[in-house]
Tab-separated table of C-alpha atoms and ligand atoms in Angstrom:
chain	number	residue	atom	x	y	z
Q	251	MET	CA	93.502	111.704	113.773
Q	252	ILE	CA	96.630	113.608	114.634
Q	253	TRP	CA	97.918	114.603	110.913
Q	254	GLY	CA	98.361	116.444	108.811
Q	255	TYR	CA	101.565	118.323	109.691
Q	256	PRO	CA	104.561	117.928	107.713
Q	257	VAL	CA	107.545	116.717	109.105
Q	258	HIS	CA	111.445	118.604	108.408
Q	259	ILE	CA	113.718	117.469	108.686
Q	260	ASN	CA	117.192	119.702	108.285
Q	261	SER	CA	121.243	118.431	107.910
Q	262	MET	CA	124.109	120.374	107.367
Q	263	ARG	CA	125.780	117.582	104.797
Q	264	THR	CA	122.353	117.588	102.545
Q	265	LYS	CA	122.388	119.936	99.843
Q	266	GLY	CA	119.271	122.053	99.910
Q	267	SER	CA	118.343	124.196	103.306
Q	268	SER	CA	115.548	122.143	103.733
Q	269	MET	CA	113.326	118.464	103.444
Q	270	ALA	CA	110.115	117.605	104.462
Q	271	ILE	CA	108.268	113.773	104.477
Q	272	GLU	CA	104.860	114.393	105.381
Q	273	LEU	CA	102.346	112.190	106.754
Q	274	THR	CA	98.939	113.388	105.918
Q	275	ARG	CA	95.147	111.589	105.316
Q	276	LEU	CA	93.816	110.498	102.167
Q	277	GLY	CA	90.318	108.452	102.885
Q	278	GLU	CA	90.417	105.793	104.607
Q	279	CYS	CA	94.866	105.737	103.539
Q	280	ALA	CA	97.833	106.534	105.447
Q	281	VAL	CA	100.005	108.628	102.753
Q	282	ILE	CA	103.997	109.335	103.114
Q	283	THR	CA	105.153	112.197	100.423
Q	284	ILE	CA	108.490	112.608	99.458
Q	285	GLN	CA	108.995	116.208	99.230
Q	286	ARG	CA	112.605	116.834	98.635
Q	287	LYS	CA	112.581	117.810	95.183
Q	288	GLU	CA	115.736	119.392	94.782
Q	289	ALA	CA	117.270	116.320	95.351
Q	290	LEU	CA	114.446	114.636	93.493
Q	291	ASN	CA	113.524	112.973	96.913
Q	292	ALA	CA	116.364	111.414	97.900
Q	293	LEU	CA	116.692	110.136	100.946
Q	294	ASN	CA	119.231	110.817	103.618
Q	295	TYR	CA	119.353	108.491	107.811
Q	296	GLY	CA	117.298	111.257	108.879
Q	297	MET	CA	114.691	111.115	107.062
Q	298	LEU	CA	114.766	107.091	107.125
Q	299	ARG	CA	114.479	107.588	111.013
Q	300	SER	CA	111.906	110.039	110.363
Q	301	ILE	CA	109.159	107.371	108.366
Q	302	ASN	CA	110.039	104.760	110.666
Q	303	GLN	CA	108.681	107.555	113.888
Q	304	MET	CA	105.867	108.288	111.320
Q	305	LEU	CA	105.122	104.418	111.203
Q	306	ASP	CA	104.191	104.529	114.557
Q	307	ASP	CA	101.354	106.881	114.075
Q	308	VAL	CA	99.852	105.596	111.289
Q	309	GLN	CA	99.957	102.299	113.481
Q	310	ALA	CA	98.252	103.842	116.155
Q	311	SER	CA	95.867	104.731	113.699
Q	312	ASP	CA	92.252	104.302	112.336
Q	313	ALA	CA	94.085	104.084	108.987
Q	314	ARG	CA	93.144	101.188	106.371
Q	315	CYS	CA	95.970	101.257	103.647
Q	316	LEU	CA	99.677	103.550	103.832
Q	317	ILE	CA	100.747	104.886	100.758
Q	318	PHE	CA	104.101	106.190	99.641
Q	319	TYR	CA	104.206	108.580	97.002
Q	320	GLY	CA	107.157	111.531	95.804
Q	321	ALA	CA	106.183	114.961	94.632
Q	322	GLY	CA	107.631	116.651	92.639
Q	323	GLY	CA	106.398	114.775	89.450
Q	324	LYS	CA	109.968	113.797	88.621
Q	325	ALA	CA	111.070	111.557	90.936
Q	326	PHE	CA	109.476	108.542	93.308
Q	327	CYS	CA	112.726	108.373	95.192
Q	328	ALA	CA	116.411	108.771	93.395
Q	329	GLY	CA	117.836	106.349	96.282
Q	330	ALA	CA	119.388	107.172	99.076
Q	331	ASP	CA	121.156	110.147	99.445
Q	332	ILE	CA	124.248	109.998	97.739
Q	333	SER	CA	126.503	112.681	99.259
Q	334	GLU	CA	125.971	111.145	102.845
Q	335	LEU	CA	128.015	108.588	101.363
Q	336	LEU	CA	131.405	109.113	101.461
Q	337	ASP	CA	133.769	109.309	104.465
Q	338	ARG	CA	131.686	106.628	106.674
Q	339	THR	CA	133.578	104.026	108.551
Q	340	VAL	CA	132.597	100.120	108.049
Q	341	PRO	CA	130.700	100.028	111.647
Q	342	GLU	CA	128.937	103.701	110.588
Q	343	GLU	CA	128.300	101.868	107.091
Q	344	TYR	CA	127.151	98.902	108.235
Q	345	ALA	CA	124.162	100.476	111.296
Q	346	GLY	CA	123.277	102.554	107.813
Q	347	THR	CA	122.254	99.367	105.869
Q	348	ARG	CA	120.545	97.585	108.544
Q	349	LEU	CA	118.782	101.107	109.293
Q	350	GLY	CA	117.276	101.262	105.910
Q	351	GLN	CA	116.934	97.733	105.542
Q	352	SER	CA	114.609	97.639	108.382
Q	353	VAL	CA	112.609	99.905	107.982
Q	354	PHE	CA	111.440	98.666	104.541
Q	355	SER	CA	111.330	95.516	106.382
Q	356	ARG	CA	109.319	96.410	108.803
Q	357	ILE	CA	107.029	98.696	105.422
Q	358	GLU	CA	107.059	95.269	104.080
Q	359	SER	CA	105.710	93.295	106.967
Q	360	PHE	CA	103.383	96.210	108.937
Q	361	MET	CA	99.701	95.816	109.333
Q	362	LEU	CA	99.064	97.796	106.986
Q	363	PRO	CA	99.352	96.670	103.429
Q	364	SER	CA	101.291	99.402	101.059
Q	365	ILE	CA	100.899	100.252	97.598
Q	366	ALA	CA	103.779	102.837	95.894
Q	367	VAL	CA	103.108	105.224	94.188
Q	368	VAL	CA	105.502	105.316	91.436
Q	369	ASP	CA	105.410	108.816	88.723
Q	370	GLY	CA	108.817	109.321	87.642
Q	371	TYR	CA	112.359	107.719	89.112
Q	372	ALA	CA	112.736	104.754	91.643
Q	373	LEU	CA	115.932	104.326	91.798
Q	374	GLY	CA	118.359	103.126	94.172
Q	375	GLY	CA	116.551	102.958	97.908
Q	376	GLY	CA	114.164	104.115	95.767
Q	377	CYS	CA	113.770	101.616	93.782
Q	378	GLU	CA	114.092	99.389	97.356
Q	379	LEU	CA	111.386	101.413	99.551
Q	380	ALA	CA	109.109	100.795	96.524
Q	381	LEU	CA	110.271	96.839	96.078
Q	382	ALA	CA	109.289	96.387	99.816
Q	383	CYS	CA	105.112	97.657	99.816
Q	384	THR	CA	102.301	95.686	99.070
Q	385	PHE	CA	101.758	96.692	95.901
Q	386	ARG	CA	103.529	99.670	93.187
Q	387	LEU	CA	101.476	101.370	91.327
Q	388	GLY	CA	102.940	103.255	88.480
Q	389	THR	CA	102.001	106.507	85.850
Q	390	ALA	CA	103.683	106.416	82.069
Q	391	ASN	CA	106.579	108.371	83.276
Q	392	ALA	CA	107.883	105.604	86.137
Q	393	ARG	CA	111.020	104.526	86.065
Q	394	PHE	CA	112.729	101.303	87.919
Q	395	GLY	CA	116.270	100.550	88.217
Q	396	LEU	CA	119.059	99.450	90.892
Q	397	PRO	CA	122.296	101.457	89.665
Q	398	GLU	CA	124.129	101.648	92.415
Q	399	VAL	CA	126.189	99.221	90.495
Q	400	LYS	CA	127.918	102.513	88.269
Q	401	LEU	CA	128.561	103.897	91.785
Q	402	GLY	CA	130.115	100.991	92.062
Q	403	LEU	CA	127.818	99.872	94.712
Q	404	VAL	CA	125.903	96.562	95.790
Q	405	PRO	CA	122.484	97.642	96.634
Q	406	GLY	CA	122.296	97.761	100.820
Q	407	TYR	CA	118.942	98.480	100.953
Q	408	GLY	CA	117.002	94.882	99.817
Q	409	GLY	CA	117.181	95.069	96.388
Q	410	THR	CA	119.229	92.112	95.514
Q	411	GLN	CA	116.907	90.223	97.619
Q	412	ARG	CA	113.427	91.706	97.075
Q	413	LEU	CA	113.738	92.192	92.552
Q	414	PRO	CA	114.566	88.594	92.085
Q	415	ARG	CA	112.195	87.120	94.277
Q	416	LEU	CA	109.497	89.516	92.754
Q	417	ILE	CA	111.356	89.633	88.905
Q	418	GLY	CA	112.558	86.122	89.183
Q	419	VAL	CA	116.838	85.814	89.694
Q	420	GLY	CA	117.341	86.070	85.700
Q	421	ALA	CA	115.373	89.473	84.860
Q	422	ALA	CA	116.284	90.485	88.649
Q	423	LEU	CA	120.996	90.463	87.137
Q	424	GLU	CA	119.720	91.922	84.157
Q	425	MET	CA	118.874	94.725	85.901
Q	426	LEU	CA	121.549	94.722	88.379
Q	427	MET	CA	123.816	94.433	86.947
Q	428	THR	CA	123.587	96.094	83.688
Q	429	GLY	CA	122.238	99.156	86.215
Q	430	ARG	CA	119.871	99.785	83.144
Q	431	PHE	CA	116.369	101.924	83.691
Q	432	VAL	CA	113.302	100.171	83.123
Q	433	ALA	CA	110.513	102.414	82.134
Q	434	ALA	CA	107.060	101.628	82.924
Q	435	GLU	CA	105.464	99.596	80.251
Q	436	GLU	CA	107.923	96.781	80.647
Q	437	ALA	CA	108.099	97.007	83.873
Q	438	LEU	CA	104.506	96.030	83.871
Q	439	ARG	CA	104.947	93.303	81.783
Q	440	ILE	CA	107.976	92.473	84.768
Q	441	GLY	CA	105.977	92.173	87.687
Q	442	LEU	CA	107.520	96.119	89.123
Q	443	LEU	CA	103.839	97.578	87.860
Q	444	HIS	CA	101.434	95.879	88.653
Q	445	LYS	CA	98.860	98.620	87.310
Q	446	LEU	CA	99.270	101.778	85.132
Q	447	ILE	CA	97.325	104.953	86.594
Q	448	ASP	CA	96.817	108.501	84.748
Q	449	ALA	CA	99.727	111.503	86.034
Q	450	ASP	CA	96.647	113.486	85.831
Q	451	ASP	CA	96.011	112.686	90.146
Q	452	PRO	CA	97.901	109.651	90.490
Q	453	LEU	CA	96.698	109.556	94.521
Q	454	GLN	CA	93.289	109.371	94.029
Q	455	HIS	CA	94.310	106.403	92.018
Q	456	ALA	CA	95.933	105.723	94.619
Q	457	VAL	CA	92.614	105.390	96.805
Q	458	ALA	CA	90.840	103.724	94.321
Q	459	PHE	CA	92.783	100.659	94.320
Q	460	ALA	CA	92.920	100.386	97.858
Q	461	ARG	CA	89.072	100.388	97.871
Q	462	THR	CA	90.052	96.633	95.866
Q	463	PHE	CA	91.376	95.173	98.856
Q	464	ASN	CA	90.798	97.288	102.340
Q	465	HIS	CA	86.974	96.410	102.907
Q	466	HIS	CA	88.136	92.746	104.198
Q	467	SER	CA	89.939	91.784	107.240
Q	468	LEU	CA	92.696	93.352	107.676
Q	469	LEU	CA	93.571	90.842	109.658
Q	470	THR	CA	92.806	88.352	106.863
Q	471	LEU	CA	95.468	90.241	104.265
Q	472	ARG	CA	97.460	90.788	106.812
Q	473	LEU	CA	98.016	86.811	107.616
Q	474	VAL	CA	97.751	85.805	103.601
Q	475	ARG	CA	100.351	88.612	102.159
Q	476	ASP	CA	102.299	86.909	104.600
Q	477	ALA	CA	102.327	83.546	104.070
Q	478	ALA	CA	103.417	84.841	100.638
Q	479	LEU	CA	106.115	86.636	101.374
Q	480	ARG	CA	107.360	83.949	104.612
Q	481	GLY	CA	105.833	81.139	101.901
Q	482	THR	CA	108.592	81.909	99.238
Q	483	ALA	CA	111.512	82.554	100.666
Q	484	VAL	CA	111.606	78.852	102.182
Q	485	PRO	CA	111.409	75.212	100.616
Q	486	LEU	CA	108.535	74.471	99.341
Q	487	HIS	CA	107.519	71.798	102.056
Q	488	GLU	CA	108.124	74.721	104.832
Q	489	GLY	CA	105.972	76.997	102.843
Q	490	LEU	CA	103.173	74.486	103.239
Q	491	SER	CA	103.494	74.131	107.071
Q	492	ILE	CA	103.729	78.625	107.007
Q	493	GLU	CA	99.995	78.635	104.870
Q	494	ALA	CA	98.527	75.284	107.187
Q	495	ASP	CA	99.693	77.653	110.812
Q	496	LEU	CA	98.519	81.318	109.169
Q	497	SER	CA	95.337	79.665	107.516
Q	498	THR	CA	94.528	77.905	111.052
Q	499	VAL	CA	94.479	81.104	112.579
Q	500	SER	CA	92.056	83.238	110.116
Q	501	MET	CA	90.524	79.908	110.239
Q	502	ARG	CA	89.363	80.568	113.814
Q	503	SER	CA	89.568	84.867	113.843
Q	504	GLU	CA	86.340	86.769	114.934
Q	505	ASP	CA	86.648	87.879	111.423
Q	506	GLY	CA	87.516	83.451	110.012
Q	507	GLN	CA	84.144	82.944	112.057
Q	508	GLU	CA	81.928	86.278	110.763
Q	509	GLY	CA	82.761	85.025	107.198
Q	510	ILE	CA	81.926	81.594	106.794
Q	511	GLN	CA	78.924	82.770	109.176
Q	512	ALA	CA	77.947	85.848	106.363
Q	513	PHE	CA	77.850	83.623	103.481
Q	514	LEU	CA	75.859	80.897	105.519
Q	515	ALA	CA	73.308	83.336	106.073
Q	516	LYS	CA	74.260	85.096	102.573
Q	517	ARG	CA	74.693	88.490	104.288
Q	518	THR	CA	77.848	90.913	103.702
Q	519	PRO	CA	79.852	90.319	106.795
Q	520	GLN	CA	81.008	92.614	109.588
Q	521	PHE	CA	84.506	92.168	109.647
Q	522	ARG	CA	86.483	93.966	112.781
Q	523	ASP	CA	89.995	93.130	112.275
Q	524	ARG	CA	90.458	91.204	114.636
D	702	DAK	N1	121.156	111.395	95.907
D	702	DAK	C1	121.697	112.971	95.956
D	702	DAK	N2	121.244	113.470	95.345
D	702	DAK	C2	120.769	113.206	94.174
D	702	DAK	C3	119.990	112.240	93.810
D	702	DAK	C4	120.400	111.199	94.655
D	702	DAK	N3	120.061	109.790	94.819
D	702	DAK	N4	120.110	112.018	93.290
D	702	DAK	C5	119.517	113.674	92.140
D	702	DAK	N5	120.093	113.972	93.252
D	702	DAK	C6	119.888	115.448	92.892
D	702	DAK	C7	121.518	115.748	91.614
D	702	DAK	O1	122.885	115.671	92.233
D	702	DAK	C8	121.094	117.375	91.424
D	702	DAK	O2	120.846	118.162	91.872
D	702	DAK	P1	122.011	120.068	91.678
D	702	DAK	O3	123.220	119.578	90.865
D	702	DAK	O4	120.836	119.826	91.280
D	702	DAK	O5	121.952	120.449	93.306
D	702	DAK	C9	119.254	117.086	91.125
D	702	DAK	O6	119.545	115.620	92.337
D	702	DAK	C10	119.245	116.839	90.315
D	702	DAK	O7	119.247	115.848	89.421
D	702	DAK	P2	119.760	116.282	88.114
D	702	DAK	O8	120.446	117.372	87.477
D	702	DAK	O9	121.283	114.925	88.249
D	702	DAK	O10	118.611	115.670	86.732
D	702	DAK	P3	118.702	114.720	85.427
D	702	DAK	O11	117.770	114.185	84.844
D	702	DAK	O12	119.505	114.996	84.608
D	702	DAK	O13	118.836	112.866	85.805
D	702	DAK	C11	118.400	111.018	87.248
D	702	DAK	C12	118.174	111.913	86.517
D	702	DAK	C13	117.739	109.786	88.023
D	702	DAK	C14	118.954	110.044	86.518
D	702	DAK	C15	120.227	111.259	87.771
D	702	DAK	O14	119.957	112.914	88.254
D	702	DAK	C16	120.982	109.935	89.127
D	702	DAK	O15	121.078	109.565	87.571
D	702	DAK	N6	120.827	110.719	89.817
D	702	DAK	C17	121.401	109.594	90.605
D	702	DAK	C18	120.465	108.013	90.785
D	702	DAK	C19	121.487	106.672	91.751
D	702	DAK	O16	121.574	106.342	91.241
D	702	DAK	N7	120.299	106.478	92.543
D	702	DAK	C20	121.591	105.342	93.550
D	702	DAK	C21	122.219	105.835	95.021
D	702	DAK	S1	122.255	104.511	95.636
D	702	DAK	C22	124.678	101.264	102.244
D	702	DAK	C23	125.175	100.458	100.390
D	702	DAK	C24	124.406	101.635	98.792
D	702	DAK	C25	123.584	102.557	99.230
D	702	DAK	C26	123.341	102.866	100.085
D	702	DAK	C27	123.548	102.070	101.437
D	702	DAK	N8	125.630	101.025	102.595
D	702	DAK	C28	126.088	99.634	102.901
D	702	DAK	C29	124.713	102.082	104.033
D	702	DAK	C30	122.955	102.599	98.084
D	702	DAK	C31	122.084	103.017	98.293
D	702	DAK	C32	121.340	103.951	96.728
D	702	DAK	O17	120.383	104.376	96.383
């Protein structure tokens, strides 16, 4: 296991002397922590690239779940670093939005299920990061929002696409067009949050939540997640075709055969993630 290292990134364009993204291990989970308290964990482009590099490390490890956390108790992430968004050319803007989209899409379809642990603000790009995760757990202090409209901007890291798919077009339009913040109880009610957790030790709660599924085959988890996510982006008949393909793959996989044999032999399956 190669981690436990904090990765520090310095940027002359960002307030504060240094900022950090840290990759650590907690039980069977890899934890990527955003530590830039002075700017409410706002993400700049260097930090996005660091997250992408850390995904390579997580992918090469034996972790069974990936957790994203924002340190400091006030914010998961207050969005893209607004101080970086001025005076850029159209090609630079386009490249920036494609960078954020590609990192978040990689998280969405990553080989491991992911959990966003939201303690405080998850705004703009921070909300979009949480939306890209498989699961969202939040403390009573969690606040979600896509306030880009207040800046005269359209969200650029997937918010206009993932939010309507998750909570429905009507509710998403209301959040997108007012820019209002949604508190934890409401987020739970509309399906933005999966679960409320105590603020005492949010990461331990997330690790406990991961234990409810991470003993299953990672291959099966990935296939079932992808069937649901890919299927809801296309018409039903195409979704059913995706389901048929991925279900067939699962049936012919080693773990699919092992699960059936274990059931018939009345024993616990020994999955090998393949
Ligand atoms: N970026 C940079 N700094 C931020 C920040 C952000 N997103 N959010 C907060 N900060 C900084 C504040 O400037 C302040 O710094 P100092 O003044 O102390 O130096 C410090 O964090 C503490 O913030 P506040 O003093 O404002 O704290 P409050 O408790 O009073 O307010 C707040 C908390 C979260 C309500 C407030 O900070 C806030 O409204 N923050 C901005 C939230 C926001 O608008 N997020 C969305 C950002 S835009 C793209 C297209 C679009 C996008 C990106 C790319 N392309 C086409 C490339 C847009 C993405 C976004 O996410």
